[in-house]
Amino acid sequence: MELSHLRYFQVVARIEHITRSAEELHISQPALSKTISILEEELQVQLFDRYSKYIRLNEYGKKFLKKVDIALDALEDGKRELSDLAGNTIGTIDLVVNVASYLVPDLLAAFRQSYPQIHFHLLLHSANSAIRNNYDLCITASLLTHDSENSVHLLTEEIFLAVPLDHRLAQRSSIHLSEVAEEGFISLRSGKSLREMTDTFCRLAGFTPNINYESDDPSTLRRLIKAGQGVAFIPEITWGSSTGASVALLHIDEPVVFRRNIELSWITDRYMSEATILFRQFTIDYFARTFNNNAHPM
């Protein structure tokens, strides 16, 4: 069983499409199909169920994938550990960014001024659980403030309700959320952490938001609000200047002041390279320095 066969299987298991997997791996489709067949012959089971136009990982494949993930992760950890033992502060950091993507470019640019030899694999707003569970560091959001053995608080930000300047509530400084129960909302798509949070707060206020538009682009969202197409929830810090002066931002007083916490997390049983340790501390210090010392030190 060759290591390349396991890596190829891992990609096909994630994508569940031979042609797209071959494109990602930069090999021919027949060669990839043959590799998977050789692996199945060696294991004496089929790992995928084949249909006319697609494939699906079956129960054998799912069980084998768990072991392959462990094995390949262990090998990657071994490479990183050996590099650290050799005194090489180099490498690539797998960084998952589920929130605050607006802030990440400046953070990375500042870090690489001091450590240009360290590179990054960025995964933005991933819905793939297999990928999200295989990273060095992850920037995410939570309603609760807590530091733990595998996470640290970076900042707390308020979530405002943004309305057009000619809206009936635009001159108010704050509202009860129930006051906009009949409004049309512009929102992120389902599955986004902010969407899940805002839906929860709407339910606490006694209604389900009527979604006129779904958009993951803050600038598009701002233009839709300005055009009178609805109201939207806007994070105070992590969406940066996405609102400008074209909309009014209202504090939400009821059912509760709406805030979320931005956190940096990591996987406790994964080897943390020297490069990752450097970037973790740099990120904590960067947020503390940039956002009024809201971040907690390690």
Short mmCIF file of C-alpha atoms in Angstrom, two decimals:
data_model
loop_
_atom_site.label_atom_id
_atom_site.label_comp_id
_atom_site.label_asym_id
_atom_site.label_seq_id
_atom_site.Cartn_x
_atom_site.Cartn_y
_atom_site.Cartn_z
CA MET A 1 0.00 0.00 0.00
CA GLU A 2 1.67 3.20 -1.20
CA LEU A 3 1.45 6.49 0.62
CA SER A 4 0.33 8.24 -2.57
CA HIS A 5 -2.61 5.83 -2.82
CA LEU A 6 -3.78 6.88 0.63
CA ARG A 7 -3.48 10.57 -0.22
CA TYR A 8 -5.40 10.06 -3.45
CA PHE A 9 -8.10 8.13 -1.61
CA GLN A 10 -8.39 10.92 0.97
CA VAL A 11 -9.05 13.50 -1.74
CA VAL A 12 -11.57 11.33 -3.60
CA ALA A 13 -13.34 10.55 -0.32
CA ARG A 14 -13.68 14.26 0.39
CA ILE A 15 -14.83 15.33 -3.09
CA GLU A 16 -16.72 12.15 -4.12
CA HIS A 17 -16.09 12.89 -7.77
CA ILE A 18 -13.29 11.30 -9.80
CA THR A 19 -12.90 14.04 -12.42
CA ARG A 20 -12.78 16.92 -9.92
CA SER A 21 -10.45 14.92 -7.65
CA ALA A 22 -8.10 14.26 -10.57
CA GLU A 23 -8.04 17.96 -11.38
CA GLU A 24 -7.17 18.84 -7.78
CA LEU A 25 -4.43 16.19 -7.68
CA HIS A 26 -3.11 17.14 -11.15
CA ILE A 27 -3.25 13.59 -12.47
CA SER A 28 -5.33 11.99 -15.20
CA GLN A 29 -8.77 10.62 -14.45
CA PRO A 30 -7.91 7.06 -15.66
CA ALA A 31 -4.80 7.02 -13.47
CA LEU A 32 -6.78 8.07 -10.42
CA SER A 33 -9.53 5.53 -11.10
CA LYS A 34 -6.90 2.79 -11.44
CA THR A 35 -5.23 3.83 -8.18
CA ILE A 36 -8.54 3.60 -6.29
CA SER A 37 -9.24 0.20 -7.86
CA ILE A 38 -5.78 -1.08 -6.84
CA LEU A 39 -6.39 0.11 -3.28
CA GLU A 40 -9.78 -1.63 -3.17
CA GLU A 41 -8.25 -4.84 -4.52
CA GLU A 42 -5.62 -4.77 -1.80
CA LEU A 43 -8.24 -4.16 0.91
CA GLN A 44 -10.61 -6.70 -0.70
CA VAL A 45 -13.60 -4.39 -0.29
CA GLN A 46 -15.14 -1.59 -2.30
CA LEU A 47 -14.66 1.80 -0.66
CA PHE A 48 -17.15 3.64 -2.89
CA ASP A 49 -20.58 2.90 -4.27
CA ARG A 50 -20.59 3.63 -7.99
CA TYR A 51 -23.56 5.16 -9.78
CA SER A 52 -23.98 6.26 -13.39
CA LYS A 53 -22.57 9.75 -12.95
CA TYR A 54 -21.15 9.90 -9.44
CA ILE A 55 -19.63 7.95 -6.55
CA ARG A 56 -20.38 7.89 -2.83
CA LEU A 57 -18.14 6.84 0.03
CA ASN A 58 -19.73 3.72 1.57
CA GLU A 59 -19.51 2.38 5.12
CA TYR A 60 -16.23 0.55 4.39
CA GLY A 61 -14.82 3.74 2.93
CA LYS A 62 -15.93 5.87 5.89
CA LYS A 63 -14.26 3.56 8.40
CA PHE A 64 -11.07 3.36 6.35
CA LEU A 65 -11.01 7.16 5.88
CA LYS A 66 -10.90 7.68 9.65
CA LYS A 67 -7.76 5.54 9.87
CA VAL A 68 -6.19 7.17 6.81
CA ASP A 69 -6.78 10.64 8.28
CA ILE A 70 -5.10 9.59 11.53
CA ALA A 71 -2.14 8.04 9.71
CA LEU A 72 -1.51 10.96 7.35
CA ASP A 73 -1.97 13.51 10.13
CA ALA A 74 0.55 11.62 12.26
CA LEU A 75 3.08 11.64 9.42
CA GLU A 76 2.56 15.37 8.88
CA ASP A 77 2.98 16.00 12.61
CA GLY A 78 6.20 13.96 12.50
CA LYS A 79 7.59 16.09 9.68
CA ARG A 80 6.79 19.28 11.60
CA GLU A 81 8.34 17.97 14.80
CA LEU A 82 11.54 16.95 13.03
CA SER A 83 11.74 20.36 11.39
CA ASP A 84 11.42 22.01 14.80
CA LEU A 85 14.07 19.71 16.30
CA ALA A 86 16.38 20.76 13.49
CA GLY A 87 15.86 24.40 14.50
CA ASN A 88 13.91 25.39 11.39
CA THR A 89 11.29 28.05 12.16
CA ILE A 90 9.68 27.55 8.79
CA GLY A 91 6.68 25.76 7.43
CA THR A 92 3.06 26.23 6.45
CA ILE A 93 0.21 26.96 8.85
CA ASP A 94 -3.27 25.62 8.08
CA LEU A 95 -5.55 28.47 9.16
CA VAL A 96 -9.34 28.14 9.11
CA VAL A 97 -11.16 31.48 9.09
CA ASN A 98 -14.86 31.12 9.88
CA VAL A 99 -15.31 34.76 10.95
CA ALA A 100 -13.41 38.06 10.77
CA SER A 101 -12.05 37.44 7.27
CA TYR A 102 -12.02 41.23 6.77
CA LEU A 103 -9.30 41.49 9.45
CA VAL A 104 -7.14 38.56 8.37
CA PRO A 105 -5.15 40.15 5.48
CA ASP A 106 -3.71 42.89 7.73
CA LEU A 107 -2.96 40.32 10.45
CA LEU A 108 -1.08 38.06 8.02
CA ALA A 109 0.78 40.96 6.43
CA ALA A 110 1.96 42.18 9.83
CA PHE A 111 3.08 38.68 10.85
CA ARG A 112 4.99 37.97 7.63
CA GLN A 113 6.94 41.21 7.97
CA SER A 114 8.73 39.47 10.84
CA TYR A 115 8.47 35.87 9.59
CA PRO A 116 8.50 35.87 5.76
CA GLN A 117 9.63 32.23 5.72
CA ILE A 118 6.30 31.06 7.21
CA HIS A 119 3.43 30.47 4.79
CA PHE A 120 -0.29 29.81 5.13
CA HIS A 121 -3.01 27.57 3.76
CA LEU A 122 -6.20 29.60 4.24
CA LEU A 123 -9.62 27.99 4.39
CA LEU A 124 -12.40 30.59 4.51
CA HIS A 125 -15.89 29.84 5.83
CA SER A 126 -15.71 26.11 5.19
CA ALA A 127 -18.81 23.95 5.56
CA ASN A 128 -16.79 20.74 5.09
CA SER A 129 -16.45 19.10 8.51
CA ALA A 130 -13.57 16.87 7.40
CA ILE A 131 -11.52 19.93 6.45
CA ARG A 132 -12.62 21.96 9.47
CA ASN A 133 -11.33 19.22 11.77
CA ASN A 134 -7.86 19.22 10.20
CA TYR A 135 -6.20 22.55 10.90
CA ASP A 136 -3.54 24.23 13.00
CA LEU A 137 -5.54 27.27 14.10
CA CYS A 138 -9.11 28.41 13.61
CA ILE A 139 -10.72 31.84 14.02
CA THR A 140 -14.33 31.37 15.03
CA ALA A 141 -17.18 32.98 16.98
CA SER A 142 -19.15 32.10 20.10
CA LEU A 143 -21.87 33.66 22.23
CA LEU A 144 -19.97 32.73 25.40
CA THR A 145 -16.70 34.21 26.62
CA HIS A 146 -14.24 31.59 27.76
CA ASP A 147 -10.62 30.55 27.45
CA SER A 148 -9.90 26.82 27.55
CA GLU A 149 -7.09 24.39 26.88
CA ASN A 150 -7.72 24.71 23.14
CA SER A 151 -9.04 28.26 22.65
CA VAL A 152 -8.41 31.87 23.64
CA HIS A 153 -10.67 34.91 23.49
CA LEU A 154 -9.56 37.61 21.04
CA LEU A 155 -12.29 40.25 21.20
CA THR A 156 -15.96 40.89 21.92
CA GLU A 157 -18.03 42.86 19.44
CA GLU A 158 -21.58 44.15 19.42
CA ILE A 159 -24.00 43.18 16.65
CA PHE A 160 -26.06 46.13 15.37
CA LEU A 161 -29.20 46.27 13.29
CA ALA A 162 -28.50 48.21 10.09
CA VAL A 163 -31.39 50.07 8.41
CA PRO A 164 -31.64 52.49 5.44
CA LEU A 165 -31.24 56.18 6.30
CA ASP A 166 -34.88 56.85 5.38
CA HIS A 167 -36.19 53.96 7.49
CA ARG A 168 -38.82 54.71 10.13
CA LEU A 169 -36.35 53.73 12.87
CA ALA A 170 -33.24 55.38 11.42
CA GLN A 171 -33.25 58.26 13.91
CA ARG A 172 -33.40 55.95 16.91
CA SER A 173 -30.23 55.00 18.80
CA SER A 174 -31.57 51.65 19.99
CA ILE A 175 -34.52 49.32 19.51
CA HIS A 176 -36.23 46.24 20.82
CA LEU A 177 -35.72 43.49 18.27
CA SER A 178 -39.45 42.71 18.23
CA GLU A 179 -40.01 46.12 16.60
CA VAL A 180 -38.66 44.77 13.31
CA ALA A 181 -40.47 41.42 13.37
CA GLU A 182 -42.38 42.34 10.18
CA GLU A 183 -39.36 43.69 8.30
CA GLY A 184 -37.65 41.97 5.39
CA PHE A 185 -34.11 40.91 6.29
CA ILE A 186 -30.89 40.68 4.30
CA SER A 187 -28.84 37.88 5.79
CA LEU A 188 -25.97 35.48 5.45
CA ARG A 189 -26.91 32.02 4.21
CA SER A 190 -27.92 29.25 6.59
CA GLY A 191 -25.00 27.48 8.24
CA LYS A 192 -22.95 30.63 8.85
CA SER A 193 -22.23 31.21 12.54
CA LEU A 194 -23.56 34.78 12.49
CA ARG A 195 -26.76 33.61 10.77
CA GLU A 196 -27.28 30.94 13.41
CA MET A 197 -26.78 33.50 16.18
CA THR A 198 -29.10 36.11 14.68
CA ASP A 199 -31.81 33.52 14.02
CA THR A 200 -31.56 32.50 17.68
CA PHE A 201 -31.96 36.07 18.90
CA CYS A 202 -34.94 36.61 16.61
CA ARG A 203 -36.59 33.51 18.07
CA LEU A 204 -35.95 34.89 21.57
CA ALA A 205 -37.73 38.07 20.44
CA GLY A 206 -40.70 35.97 19.33
CA PHE A 207 -40.39 35.81 15.54
CA THR A 208 -38.68 34.10 12.62
CA PRO A 209 -36.97 36.61 10.30
CA ASN A 210 -38.41 37.04 6.83
CA ILE A 211 -35.34 36.77 4.58
CA ASN A 212 -35.57 38.87 1.41
CA TYR A 213 -31.96 38.28 0.32
CA GLU A 214 -29.04 36.07 1.29
CA SER A 215 -25.55 37.45 0.62
CA ASP A 216 -22.09 36.65 2.00
CA ASP A 217 -20.57 39.86 0.67
CA PRO A 218 -20.73 42.75 3.18
CA SER A 219 -20.47 45.39 0.45
CA THR A 220 -23.41 43.85 -1.45
CA LEU A 221 -25.36 43.67 1.76
CA ARG A 222 -24.69 47.37 2.42
CA ARG A 223 -25.87 48.33 -1.07
CA LEU A 224 -29.06 46.32 -0.63
CA ILE A 225 -29.77 48.06 2.67
CA LYS A 226 -29.10 51.47 1.13
CA ALA A 227 -31.45 50.60 -1.74
CA GLY A 228 -34.24 49.95 0.77
CA GLN A 229 -34.32 46.18 0.22
CA GLY A 230 -34.33 45.26 3.89
CA VAL A 231 -32.55 45.47 7.23
CA ALA A 232 -29.56 43.41 8.37
CA PHE A 233 -27.42 42.46 11.34
CA ILE A 234 -23.93 43.99 11.19
CA PRO A 235 -20.95 43.04 13.42
CA GLU A 236 -19.30 46.08 14.99
CA ILE A 237 -15.63 45.27 14.24
CA THR A 238 -15.09 42.26 12.03
CA TRP A 239 -17.01 43.65 9.06
CA GLY A 240 -14.85 46.75 9.22
CA SER A 241 -16.01 49.64 7.06
CA SER A 242 -18.63 47.56 5.27
CA THR A 243 -21.43 49.93 6.24
CA GLY A 244 -19.99 53.43 5.81
CA ALA A 245 -22.35 56.39 6.18
CA SER A 246 -25.02 54.96 3.91
CA VAL A 247 -26.95 53.12 6.63
CA ALA A 248 -27.96 53.72 10.26
CA LEU A 249 -26.70 51.34 12.94
CA LEU A 250 -29.03 50.70 15.88
CA HIS A 251 -28.17 49.12 19.22
CA ILE A 252 -30.37 46.15 20.13
CA ASP A 253 -31.56 46.45 23.75
CA GLU A 254 -34.07 43.59 23.87
CA PRO A 255 -34.26 40.64 24.30
CA VAL A 256 -30.61 41.21 25.26
CA VAL A 257 -27.69 43.33 24.08
CA PHE A 258 -26.43 41.28 21.16
CA ARG A 259 -22.70 40.52 21.29
CA ARG A 260 -20.46 37.76 20.03
CA ASN A 261 -16.96 36.67 20.93
CA ILE A 262 -14.17 36.07 18.43
CA GLU A 263 -11.87 33.22 19.44
CA LEU A 264 -8.72 31.49 18.28
CA SER A 265 -8.81 27.71 18.70
CA TRP A 266 -6.65 24.69 17.94
CA ILE A 267 -6.80 20.89 18.16
CA THR A 268 -5.33 19.67 21.43
CA ASP A 269 -4.00 16.33 20.19
CA ARG A 270 -2.35 17.74 17.05
CA TYR A 271 1.33 18.63 17.17
CA MET A 272 1.74 22.40 17.25
CA SER A 273 4.80 23.51 15.31
CA GLU A 274 7.04 26.37 16.36
CA ALA A 275 5.66 28.39 13.45
CA THR A 276 2.10 27.86 14.70
CA ILE A 277 3.06 28.76 18.27
CA LEU A 278 4.64 31.98 17.00
CA PHE A 279 1.58 32.90 14.97
CA ARG A 280 -0.81 32.03 17.79
CA GLN A 281 0.91 34.40 20.20
CA PHE A 282 1.31 37.05 17.49
CA THR A 283 -2.45 36.89 16.80
CA ILE A 284 -3.32 37.26 20.49
CA ASP A 285 -1.00 40.25 20.83
CA TYR A 286 -2.19 41.77 17.55
CA PHE A 287 -5.85 41.71 18.56
CA ALA A 288 -5.04 43.05 22.03
CA ARG A 289 -3.00 45.89 20.54
CA THR A 290 -5.38 46.73 17.72
CA PHE A 291 -8.74 46.43 19.45
CA ASN A 292 -8.30 48.27 22.75
CA ASN A 293 -6.79 45.39 24.69
CA ASN A 294 -10.01 43.35 24.53
CA ALA A 295 -8.00 40.17 24.02
CA HIS A 296 -6.87 38.10 26.97
CA PRO A 297 -3.21 37.02 27.21
CA MET A 298 -2.35 33.33 27.31
#
